[in-house]
Coordinates of C-alpha atoms in Angstrom, one line a residue:
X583 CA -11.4 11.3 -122.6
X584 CA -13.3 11.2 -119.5
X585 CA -11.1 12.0 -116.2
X586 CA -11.2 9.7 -113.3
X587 CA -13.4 11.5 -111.3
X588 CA -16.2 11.6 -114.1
X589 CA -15.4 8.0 -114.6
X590 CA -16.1 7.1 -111.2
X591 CA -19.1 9.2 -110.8
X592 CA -20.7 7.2 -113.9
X593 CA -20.0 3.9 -112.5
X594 CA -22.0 5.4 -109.0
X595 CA -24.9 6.0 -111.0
X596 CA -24.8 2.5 -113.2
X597 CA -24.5 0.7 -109.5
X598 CA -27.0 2.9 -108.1
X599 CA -29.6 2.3 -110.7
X600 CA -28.7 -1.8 -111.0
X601 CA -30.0 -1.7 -106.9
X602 CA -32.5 -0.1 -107.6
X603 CA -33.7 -2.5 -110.5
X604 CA -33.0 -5.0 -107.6
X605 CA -35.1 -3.7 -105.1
X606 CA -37.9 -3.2 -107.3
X607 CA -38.2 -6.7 -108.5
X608 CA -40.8 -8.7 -106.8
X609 CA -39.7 -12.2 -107.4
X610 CA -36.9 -11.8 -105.1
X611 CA -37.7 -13.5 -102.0
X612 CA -36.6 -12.3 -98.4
X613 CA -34.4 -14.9 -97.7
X614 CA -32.5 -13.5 -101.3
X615 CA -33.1 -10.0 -100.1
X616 CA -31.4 -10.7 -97.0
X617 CA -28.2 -12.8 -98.6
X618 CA -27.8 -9.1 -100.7
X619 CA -28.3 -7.2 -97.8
X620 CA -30.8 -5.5 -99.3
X621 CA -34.5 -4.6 -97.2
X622 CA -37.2 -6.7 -96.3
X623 CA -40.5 -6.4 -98.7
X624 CA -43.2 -4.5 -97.2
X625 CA -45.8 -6.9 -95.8
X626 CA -48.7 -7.1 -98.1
X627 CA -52.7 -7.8 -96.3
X628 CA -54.2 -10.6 -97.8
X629 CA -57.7 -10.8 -97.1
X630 CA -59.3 -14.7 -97.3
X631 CA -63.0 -14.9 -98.9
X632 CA -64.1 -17.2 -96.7
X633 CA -66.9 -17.0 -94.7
X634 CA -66.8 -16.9 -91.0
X635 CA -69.2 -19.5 -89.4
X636 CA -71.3 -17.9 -86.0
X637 CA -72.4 -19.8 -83.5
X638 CA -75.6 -19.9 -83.0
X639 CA -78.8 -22.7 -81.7
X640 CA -78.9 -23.9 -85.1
X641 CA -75.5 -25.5 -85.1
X642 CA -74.3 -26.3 -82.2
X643 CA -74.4 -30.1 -80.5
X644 CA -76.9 -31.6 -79.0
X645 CA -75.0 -32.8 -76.1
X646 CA -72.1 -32.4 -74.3
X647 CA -69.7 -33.9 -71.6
X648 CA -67.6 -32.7 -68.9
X649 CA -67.1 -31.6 -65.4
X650 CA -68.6 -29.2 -63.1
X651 CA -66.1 -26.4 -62.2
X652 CA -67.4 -24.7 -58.7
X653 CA -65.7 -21.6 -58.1
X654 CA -65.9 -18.3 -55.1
X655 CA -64.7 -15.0 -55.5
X656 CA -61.2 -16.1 -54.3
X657 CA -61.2 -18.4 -56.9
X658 CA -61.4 -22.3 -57.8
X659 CA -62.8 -24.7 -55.4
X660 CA -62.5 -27.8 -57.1
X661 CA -64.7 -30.3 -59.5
X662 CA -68.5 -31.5 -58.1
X663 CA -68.1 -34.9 -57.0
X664 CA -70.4 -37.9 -55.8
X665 CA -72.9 -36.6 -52.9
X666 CA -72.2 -32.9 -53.8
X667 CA -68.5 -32.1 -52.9
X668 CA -65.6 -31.0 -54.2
X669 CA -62.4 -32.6 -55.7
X670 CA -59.3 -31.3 -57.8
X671 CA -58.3 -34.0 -59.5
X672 CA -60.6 -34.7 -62.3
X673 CA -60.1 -38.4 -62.3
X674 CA -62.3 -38.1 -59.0
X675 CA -64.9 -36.2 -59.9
X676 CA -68.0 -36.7 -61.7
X677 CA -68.0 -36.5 -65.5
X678 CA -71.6 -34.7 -66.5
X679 CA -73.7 -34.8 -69.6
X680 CA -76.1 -32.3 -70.3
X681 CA -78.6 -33.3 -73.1
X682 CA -81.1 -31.2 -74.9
X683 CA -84.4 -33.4 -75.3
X684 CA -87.1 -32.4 -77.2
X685 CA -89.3 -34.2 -74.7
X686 CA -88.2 -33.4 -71.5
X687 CA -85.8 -30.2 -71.7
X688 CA -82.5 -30.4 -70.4
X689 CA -81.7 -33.6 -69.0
X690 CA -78.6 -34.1 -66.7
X691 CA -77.3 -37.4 -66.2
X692 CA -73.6 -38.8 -64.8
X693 CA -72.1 -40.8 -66.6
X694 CA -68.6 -41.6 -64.7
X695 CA -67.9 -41.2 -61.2
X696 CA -71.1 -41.3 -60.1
X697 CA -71.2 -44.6 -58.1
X698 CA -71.4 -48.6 -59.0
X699 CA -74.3 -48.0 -61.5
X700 CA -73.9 -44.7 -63.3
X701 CA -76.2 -42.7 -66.3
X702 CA -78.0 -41.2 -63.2
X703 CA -79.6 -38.3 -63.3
X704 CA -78.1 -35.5 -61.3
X705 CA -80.5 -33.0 -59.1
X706 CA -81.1 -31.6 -56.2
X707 CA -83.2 -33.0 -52.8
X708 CA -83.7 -31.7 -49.5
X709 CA -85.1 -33.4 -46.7
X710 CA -86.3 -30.5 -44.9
X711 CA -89.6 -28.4 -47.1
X712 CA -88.4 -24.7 -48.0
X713 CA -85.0 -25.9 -46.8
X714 CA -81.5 -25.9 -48.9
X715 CA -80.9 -28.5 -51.7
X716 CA -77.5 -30.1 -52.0
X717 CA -76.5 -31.5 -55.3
X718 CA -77.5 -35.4 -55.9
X719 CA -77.5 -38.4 -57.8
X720 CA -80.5 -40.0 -58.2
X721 CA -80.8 -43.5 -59.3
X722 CA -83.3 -43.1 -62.1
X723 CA -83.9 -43.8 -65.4
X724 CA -86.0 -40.9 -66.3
X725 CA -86.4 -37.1 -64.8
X726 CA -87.7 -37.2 -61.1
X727 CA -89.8 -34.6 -59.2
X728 CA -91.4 -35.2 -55.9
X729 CA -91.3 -37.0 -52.8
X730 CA -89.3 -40.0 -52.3
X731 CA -88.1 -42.2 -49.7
X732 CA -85.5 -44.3 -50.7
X733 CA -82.7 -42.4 -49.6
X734 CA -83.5 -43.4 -45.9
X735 CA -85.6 -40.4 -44.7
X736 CA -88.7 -38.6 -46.9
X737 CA -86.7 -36.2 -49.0
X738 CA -88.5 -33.8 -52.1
X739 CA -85.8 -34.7 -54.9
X740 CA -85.7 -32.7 -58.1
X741 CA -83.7 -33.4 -61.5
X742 CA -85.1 -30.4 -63.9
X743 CA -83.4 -27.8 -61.9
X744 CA -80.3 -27.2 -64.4
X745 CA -79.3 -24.2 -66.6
X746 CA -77.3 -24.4 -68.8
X747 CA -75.2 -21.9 -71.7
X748 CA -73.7 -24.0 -74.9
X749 CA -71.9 -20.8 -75.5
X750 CA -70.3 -19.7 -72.5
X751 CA -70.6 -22.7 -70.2
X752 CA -72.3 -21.2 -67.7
X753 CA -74.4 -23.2 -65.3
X754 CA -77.2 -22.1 -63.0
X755 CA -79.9 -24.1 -60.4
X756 CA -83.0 -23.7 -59.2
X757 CA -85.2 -25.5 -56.7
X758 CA -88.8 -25.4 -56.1
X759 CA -90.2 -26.7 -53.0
X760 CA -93.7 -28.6 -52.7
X761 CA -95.1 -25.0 -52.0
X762 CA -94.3 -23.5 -55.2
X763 CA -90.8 -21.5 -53.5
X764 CA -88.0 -21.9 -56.0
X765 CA -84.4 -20.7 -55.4
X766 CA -81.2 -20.0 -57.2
X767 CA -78.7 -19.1 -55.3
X768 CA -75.8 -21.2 -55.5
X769 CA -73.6 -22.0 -52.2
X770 CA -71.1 -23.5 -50.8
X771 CA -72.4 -25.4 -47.3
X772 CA -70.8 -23.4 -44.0
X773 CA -68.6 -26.3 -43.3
X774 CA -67.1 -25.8 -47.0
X775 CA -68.3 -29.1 -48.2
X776 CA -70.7 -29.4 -50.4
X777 CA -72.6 -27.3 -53.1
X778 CA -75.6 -26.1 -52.1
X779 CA -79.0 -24.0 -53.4
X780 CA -80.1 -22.0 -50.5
X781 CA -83.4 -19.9 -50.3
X782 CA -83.0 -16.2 -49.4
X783 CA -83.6 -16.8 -45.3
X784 CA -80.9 -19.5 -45.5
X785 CA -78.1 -17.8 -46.8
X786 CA -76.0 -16.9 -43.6
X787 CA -72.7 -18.9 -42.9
X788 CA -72.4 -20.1 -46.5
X789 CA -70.5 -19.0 -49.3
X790 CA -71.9 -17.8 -52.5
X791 CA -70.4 -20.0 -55.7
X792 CA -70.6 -20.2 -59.5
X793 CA -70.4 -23.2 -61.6
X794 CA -69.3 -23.7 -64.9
X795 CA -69.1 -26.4 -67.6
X796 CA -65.9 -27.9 -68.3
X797 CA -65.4 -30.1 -71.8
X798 CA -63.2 -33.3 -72.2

């Protein structure tokens, strides 16, 4: 006859070996692991077959809408607006579409915000030759380049002047004068107004800016 203490011992092991039966089985859930206050299973990696899509020319859109985010190095200045300034609030500023054309490049046209009559194209024009650029919108149906005097004074307006990065939003502009000078670099005017494209013996009092595409 077995004494208490062997007794005891046996029933140990039998209780031991029933938990770890327990543990072992894999249809037990967490939530029923937990109720038993027994441990969590070990997390398993699953690795999906499917594919990952890169981006790339072939598939992204053709054109996109949004706003034109103008920032300095102490950060953001506010949303391009009618006449080349600035606002915060979206609802005021100019909603952009950049379109890829086999035709014609990269046309730029407003289509809210812009004034009474919009689907303008958006450029650049200076009234003074070699001088800076600001940001306008010109009342055209199709891309303009050249001299024009419908704004009041003779003024050299330009509408291919946009870059423009599907991928990262990034936005650049360049200007090219009646003598062949083109410029890039991107400013804010020196009375904080107005975004500007400066040539290299024009860049003192303003501020240099970056712009970016913003999607709706």
């Amino acid at each position: 006859m077995l004494s208490l203490h062997q007794t005891l011992f046996i029933l140990l092991h039998l209780v031991a070996a029933c938990n770890a039966l327990v543990l072992a089985d894999p249809s037990l859930t967490n939530a029923e692991r937990l109720r038993r206050g027994l441990a969590l299973k070990v997390p398993v990696l699953r690795r999906g077959t499917r594919t990952r899509q890169d981006i790339s020319p072939s598939n992204l859109p053709t054109s996109w809408t949004g706003y034109v985010q103008v920032s300095t190095s102490t950060g953001i200045v506010g949303f391009l607006a009618l006449g080349g300034r600035f606002t915060l609030d979206p609802l005021n500023a100019m909603q952009i579409k950049f379109t890829v054309s086999s035709g014609s490049g990269l046309e730029v046209t407003c289509v809210a915000g812009c004034s009474a009559a919009n689907q303008q194209h958006v450029g650049l024009g200076t009234t003074t030759e070699g001088g800076i650029a600001t940001v306008f919108v010109i009342a055209a149906s199709t891309p303009r380049t050249g001299i024009v005097t419908n704004i009041g004074v003779p003024a050299r307006l330009e509408t291919p002047v946009w870059s423009f990065n599907a991928v990262s939003g990034s936005l650049g502009l360049t200007f090219t004068s009646g003598t062949g000078l083109s410029y890039s670099n991107v400013r804010i005017s020196s009375d904080g107004t107005k975004l500007n494209v400066a040539p290299n013996n024009l860049l003192s009092g303003t501020t240099a800016a970056t712009i970016r595409f913003i999607p709706i």
